[in-house]
Tab-separated table of C-alpha atoms in Angstrom:
chain	number	residue	atom	x	y	z
A	255	SER	CA	155.129	-161.716	160.960
A	256	THR	CA	152.315	-160.082	162.912
A	257	ASP	CA	150.547	-158.467	159.981
A	258	TYR	CA	146.762	-158.520	159.700
A	259	ILE	CA	143.759	-156.579	158.411
A	260	SER	CA	141.033	-155.328	160.739
A	261	VAL	CA	137.563	-154.750	159.322
A	262	GLY	CA	135.750	-153.909	162.558
A	263	SER	CA	132.215	-155.200	163.077
A	264	PRO	CA	129.897	-153.681	160.472
A	265	SER	CA	126.318	-154.889	160.720
A	266	GLU	CA	126.405	-156.562	157.274
A	267	LEU	CA	129.000	-159.032	158.547
A	268	ASP	CA	127.339	-159.894	161.857
A	269	ASN	CA	126.116	-163.484	162.254
A	270	ILE	CA	126.872	-164.194	158.596
A	271	PHE	CA	126.083	-167.911	158.958
A	272	ASP	CA	122.592	-167.388	160.439
A	273	GLY	CA	120.225	-169.068	157.994
A	274	GLY	CA	123.163	-169.884	155.709
A	275	GLY	CA	126.322	-168.016	154.738
A	276	THR	CA	129.546	-168.428	152.784
A	277	PHE	CA	133.169	-167.460	153.411
A	278	SER	CA	135.473	-167.557	150.380
A	279	ALA	CA	139.159	-166.737	149.882
A	280	TRP	CA	142.219	-167.460	147.783
A	281	ILE	CA	145.353	-168.349	149.748
A	282	LYS	CA	148.982	-169.047	148.926
A	283	PRO	CA	150.489	-170.336	152.200
A	284	ASP	CA	154.175	-170.711	153.000
A	285	SER	CA	153.372	-172.869	156.053
A	286	ASP	CA	150.446	-173.547	158.379
A	287	GLY	CA	151.262	-170.337	160.233
A	288	GLU	CA	151.840	-169.239	163.785
A	289	GLY	CA	151.231	-171.979	166.334
A	290	ASP	CA	150.173	-174.315	163.496
A	291	TYR	CA	146.894	-172.363	163.399
A	292	GLY	CA	147.502	-169.463	161.014
A	293	MET	CA	144.167	-167.641	160.748
A	294	ILE	CA	142.801	-166.917	157.291
A	295	ALA	CA	139.861	-165.038	158.819
A	296	VAL	CA	138.519	-164.784	162.366
A	297	LYS	CA	135.521	-163.018	163.935
A	298	ARG	CA	135.123	-163.789	167.637
A	299	ASN	CA	135.160	-162.184	171.060
A	300	GLY	CA	138.119	-162.225	173.429
A	301	SER	CA	136.754	-165.077	175.531
A	302	ALA	CA	136.006	-167.197	172.435
A	303	THR	CA	132.352	-167.730	173.356
A	304	SER	CA	130.952	-166.250	170.140
A	305	GLY	CA	132.020	-165.956	166.536
A	306	TRP	CA	133.998	-168.162	164.169
A	307	TYR	CA	137.332	-168.669	162.473
A	308	CYS	CA	138.933	-170.439	159.518
A	309	SER	CA	142.561	-171.466	159.950
A	310	MET	CA	145.407	-173.555	158.621
A	311	ASN	CA	146.543	-176.678	160.492
A	312	ASN	CA	148.508	-179.893	160.410
A	313	GLU	CA	151.271	-179.108	157.898
A	314	SER	CA	153.190	-182.082	156.543
A	315	ASP	CA	155.011	-182.902	153.293
A	316	GLY	CA	154.195	-179.566	151.677
A	317	ALA	CA	150.458	-179.570	152.404
A	318	CYS	CA	147.992	-178.480	155.115
A	319	ASP	CA	144.473	-178.974	156.408
A	320	ILE	CA	141.755	-176.363	156.949
A	321	VAL	CA	139.887	-175.941	160.253
A	322	PHE	CA	136.516	-174.202	160.674
A	323	ARG	CA	135.278	-173.459	164.200
A	324	ILE	CA	132.009	-171.969	165.434
A	325	HIS	CA	132.095	-170.723	169.030
A	326	SER	CA	129.231	-171.005	171.477
A	327	SER	CA	128.650	-170.466	175.183
A	328	SER	CA	128.649	-174.245	175.493
A	329	THR	CA	130.484	-176.741	173.231
A	330	ASP	CA	131.995	-175.345	170.034
A	331	GLY	CA	131.512	-176.875	166.612
A	332	VAL	CA	134.854	-177.824	165.032
A	333	TRP	CA	135.407	-179.335	161.594
A	334	ALA	CA	138.669	-180.111	159.779
A	335	THR	CA	139.588	-181.515	156.408
A	336	SER	CA	140.767	-185.099	156.652
A	337	GLY	CA	142.229	-187.955	154.694
A	338	THR	CA	145.665	-189.267	153.816
A	339	THR	CA	146.288	-186.342	151.454
A	340	ARG	CA	146.043	-182.840	152.914
A	341	PRO	CA	144.154	-180.647	150.420
A	342	ILE	CA	145.937	-177.282	150.773
A	343	ILE	CA	149.232	-177.131	148.868
A	344	ILE	CA	152.090	-175.022	150.252
A	345	ASP	CA	153.520	-172.347	147.923
A	346	ALA	CA	150.594	-172.629	145.495
A	347	TRP	CA	147.323	-170.759	145.066
A	348	ASN	CA	144.369	-172.606	146.636
A	349	HIS	CA	140.728	-171.541	146.689
A	350	ILE	CA	138.687	-172.287	149.808
A	351	ALA	CA	134.997	-171.742	150.476
A	352	ILE	CA	132.938	-172.646	153.525
A	353	THR	CA	129.154	-172.818	153.360
A	354	TYR	CA	127.274	-173.268	156.635
A	355	ASP	CA	123.887	-172.734	158.282
A	356	ASP	CA	124.196	-172.363	162.055
A	357	ASP	CA	120.442	-172.414	162.723
A	358	ALA	CA	120.573	-176.023	163.995
A	359	THR	CA	123.283	-177.840	165.931
A	360	GLY	CA	122.920	-180.840	163.631
A	361	ASN	CA	123.967	-178.845	160.586
A	362	ASN	CA	127.464	-179.359	159.201
A	363	PRO	CA	129.468	-177.091	156.908
A	364	THR	CA	130.718	-177.959	153.469
A	365	ILE	CA	134.332	-176.955	152.901
A	366	TYR	CA	135.296	-176.610	149.249
A	367	ILE	CA	138.952	-176.824	148.224
A	368	ASN	CA	139.539	-175.656	144.642
A	369	GLY	CA	135.863	-176.260	143.883
A	370	VAL	CA	135.757	-179.807	145.321
A	371	ALA	CA	133.320	-180.332	148.204
A	372	LYS	CA	134.485	-181.841	151.494
A	373	THR	CA	131.616	-183.057	153.673
A	374	VAL	CA	131.457	-184.960	156.956
A	375	GLY	CA	132.388	-188.545	156.188
A	376	SER	CA	133.854	-187.580	152.824
A	377	GLY	CA	137.004	-185.547	153.359
A	378	LEU	CA	135.777	-183.659	156.419
A	379	ASP	CA	135.834	-184.658	160.102
A	380	GLU	CA	133.522	-183.268	162.756
A	381	ASP	CA	135.939	-182.993	165.672
A	382	SER	CA	133.340	-181.418	167.968
A	383	THR	CA	129.555	-181.173	167.613
A	384	PRO	CA	128.131	-177.804	168.690
A	385	ALA	CA	125.954	-178.141	171.755
A	386	ALA	CA	124.197	-174.827	171.188
A	387	VAL	CA	123.491	-172.535	168.269
A	388	GLN	CA	126.058	-169.818	167.754
A	389	ALA	CA	125.918	-166.861	170.115
A	390	THR	CA	125.686	-163.502	168.360
A	391	ASP	CA	128.986	-162.098	167.103
A	392	ALA	CA	127.508	-158.650	166.518
A	393	SER	CA	130.204	-156.842	168.529
A	394	ASP	CA	133.126	-159.017	167.432
A	395	THR	CA	135.829	-157.658	165.113
A	396	LEU	CA	136.577	-159.405	161.829
A	397	TYR	CA	140.272	-159.902	161.090
A	398	ILE	CA	141.941	-161.230	157.944
A	399	GLY	CA	145.368	-162.867	158.159
A	400	GLY	CA	145.605	-163.176	161.925
A	401	GLU	CA	143.861	-162.183	165.130
A	402	ALA	CA	145.289	-158.766	166.020
A	403	GLY	CA	148.829	-160.078	165.903
A	404	ALA	CA	148.167	-163.628	167.092
A	405	TYR	CA	147.862	-166.822	165.018
A	406	SER	CA	149.347	-165.012	162.021
A	407	PHE	CA	148.802	-166.443	158.559
A	408	ASP	CA	152.081	-167.188	156.768
A	409	GLY	CA	151.721	-166.413	153.066
A	410	THR	CA	149.460	-164.409	150.754
A	411	ILE	CA	145.677	-163.931	150.874
A	412	ALA	CA	143.479	-162.487	148.103
A	413	ASP	CA	139.840	-162.198	147.010
A	414	VAL	CA	138.157	-162.545	150.418
A	415	ARG	CA	134.347	-162.617	150.230
A	416	LEU	CA	131.363	-163.088	152.533
A	417	TYR	CA	127.878	-163.943	151.243
A	418	ASP	CA	124.703	-164.073	153.323
A	419	ALA	CA	123.626	-167.367	151.731
A	420	ALA	CA	125.092	-170.855	151.469
A	421	LEU	CA	126.280	-170.841	147.853
A	422	SER	CA	125.694	-173.821	145.594
A	423	ALA	CA	128.529	-176.034	144.375
A	424	ALA	CA	128.218	-174.443	140.943
A	425	ASN	CA	128.561	-170.958	142.425
A	426	VAL	CA	131.634	-171.980	144.419
A	427	GLN	CA	133.226	-173.430	141.307
A	428	VAL	CA	132.834	-170.041	139.612
A	429	LEU	CA	134.682	-168.416	142.510
A	430	ALA	CA	137.348	-171.128	142.303
A	431	SER	CA	137.945	-170.483	138.600
A	432	LYS	CA	139.690	-167.096	138.936
A	433	ILE	CA	141.107	-164.771	141.574
A	434	ASN	CA	138.979	-161.616	141.785
A	435	GLY	CA	136.642	-162.803	139.044
A	436	ASP	CA	133.057	-161.692	138.382
A	437	SER	CA	131.036	-160.991	141.539
A	438	SER	CA	127.712	-161.827	139.851
A	439	LEU	CA	126.735	-165.438	140.541
A	440	GLY	CA	123.094	-165.290	139.486
A	441	ALA	CA	119.770	-165.252	141.294
A	442	GLY	CA	119.300	-166.958	144.633
A	443	THR	CA	122.886	-166.571	145.841
A	444	GLY	CA	122.182	-163.904	148.443
A	445	ASP	CA	123.899	-160.592	148.819
A	446	LEU	CA	127.631	-160.211	148.434
A	447	GLU	CA	128.178	-158.608	151.833
A	448	ALA	CA	131.931	-158.037	151.543
A	449	TRP	CA	134.674	-158.414	148.940
A	450	TRP	CA	138.250	-157.464	149.731
A	451	LYS	CA	140.314	-157.994	146.576
A	452	LEU	CA	143.548	-157.102	148.442
A	453	SER	CA	145.085	-155.975	145.161
A	454	GLU	CA	145.740	-152.310	145.991
A	455	GLY	CA	149.488	-152.608	145.509
A	456	THR	CA	150.274	-149.874	148.041
A	457	GLY	CA	149.102	-148.326	151.296
A	458	THR	CA	147.324	-149.775	154.307
A	459	SER	CA	143.658	-149.575	153.229
A	460	ALA	CA	141.877	-152.683	151.946
A	461	ALA	CA	138.885	-151.578	149.883
A	462	ASP	CA	135.589	-153.450	150.020
A	463	SER	CA	134.337	-153.938	146.456
A	464	SER	CA	130.831	-154.893	147.586
A	465	ALA	CA	128.073	-152.305	147.855
A	466	ASN	CA	128.751	-151.937	151.592
A	467	SER	CA	132.182	-150.275	151.323
A	468	ASN	CA	133.566	-151.636	154.597
A	469	THR	CA	137.234	-150.711	154.195
A	470	GLY	CA	139.749	-152.766	156.126
A	471	THR	CA	142.914	-151.393	157.727
A	472	ALA	CA	146.230	-153.205	157.422
A	473	THR	CA	148.566	-153.276	160.422
A	474	ASN	CA	152.337	-153.864	160.259
A	475	PHE	CA	152.482	-154.047	156.457
A	476	ALA	CA	151.384	-152.457	153.192
A	477	MET	CA	149.465	-154.389	150.548
A	478	SER	CA	151.743	-155.731	147.829
A	479	GLY	CA	149.034	-156.386	145.254
A	480	THR	CA	147.710	-159.585	143.699
A	481	SER	CA	146.799	-160.054	140.053
A	482	SER	CA	144.180	-162.371	138.634
A	483	ASN	CA	145.230	-165.915	137.751
């Protein structure tokens, strides 16, 4: 379907990976989504010269890969999980987290699947090395579950968070231990800039449980609600 949540472009979410940031979400996919690139979250401009996205890809035998892409005015940075066993299981809850610092083109993200780190050369491929640091995404809209009706995610998404620091492995493992668990991860983890639990159970408003209160708006569907695991 063409359902998605639009969050707009609040200042707290602009350039979240500058100096280090983290995207985290729980997903229960039914497939790898529209065009084999179902978007979990995307924040980029219409010409794809700024911003980023995290998507599904490469479904086979009941499992999928994860792709993370940083756009630039030159060559984009693109990373994807790799290996003979795809890490995202169809029709099951999976936790993903991406930590990344875009301050230098030589930096690579770490993609965690259910608390296990995937790094370049160890479960993660760098398909394209960024040739320039990320252009500002300050005017780009953040979408959850698709890009305004394109590249729709197929399945259920819950507990979406953005932090303005690259969380440690221990912090990520806390997030991977429970859907919509405790938001307090201790000192040095940076601010929790956004937290959409997506557990409303009704309506089209997705509340932000961080201090910033950036409510998202659902299009083409009403939230069905998700309980903790």
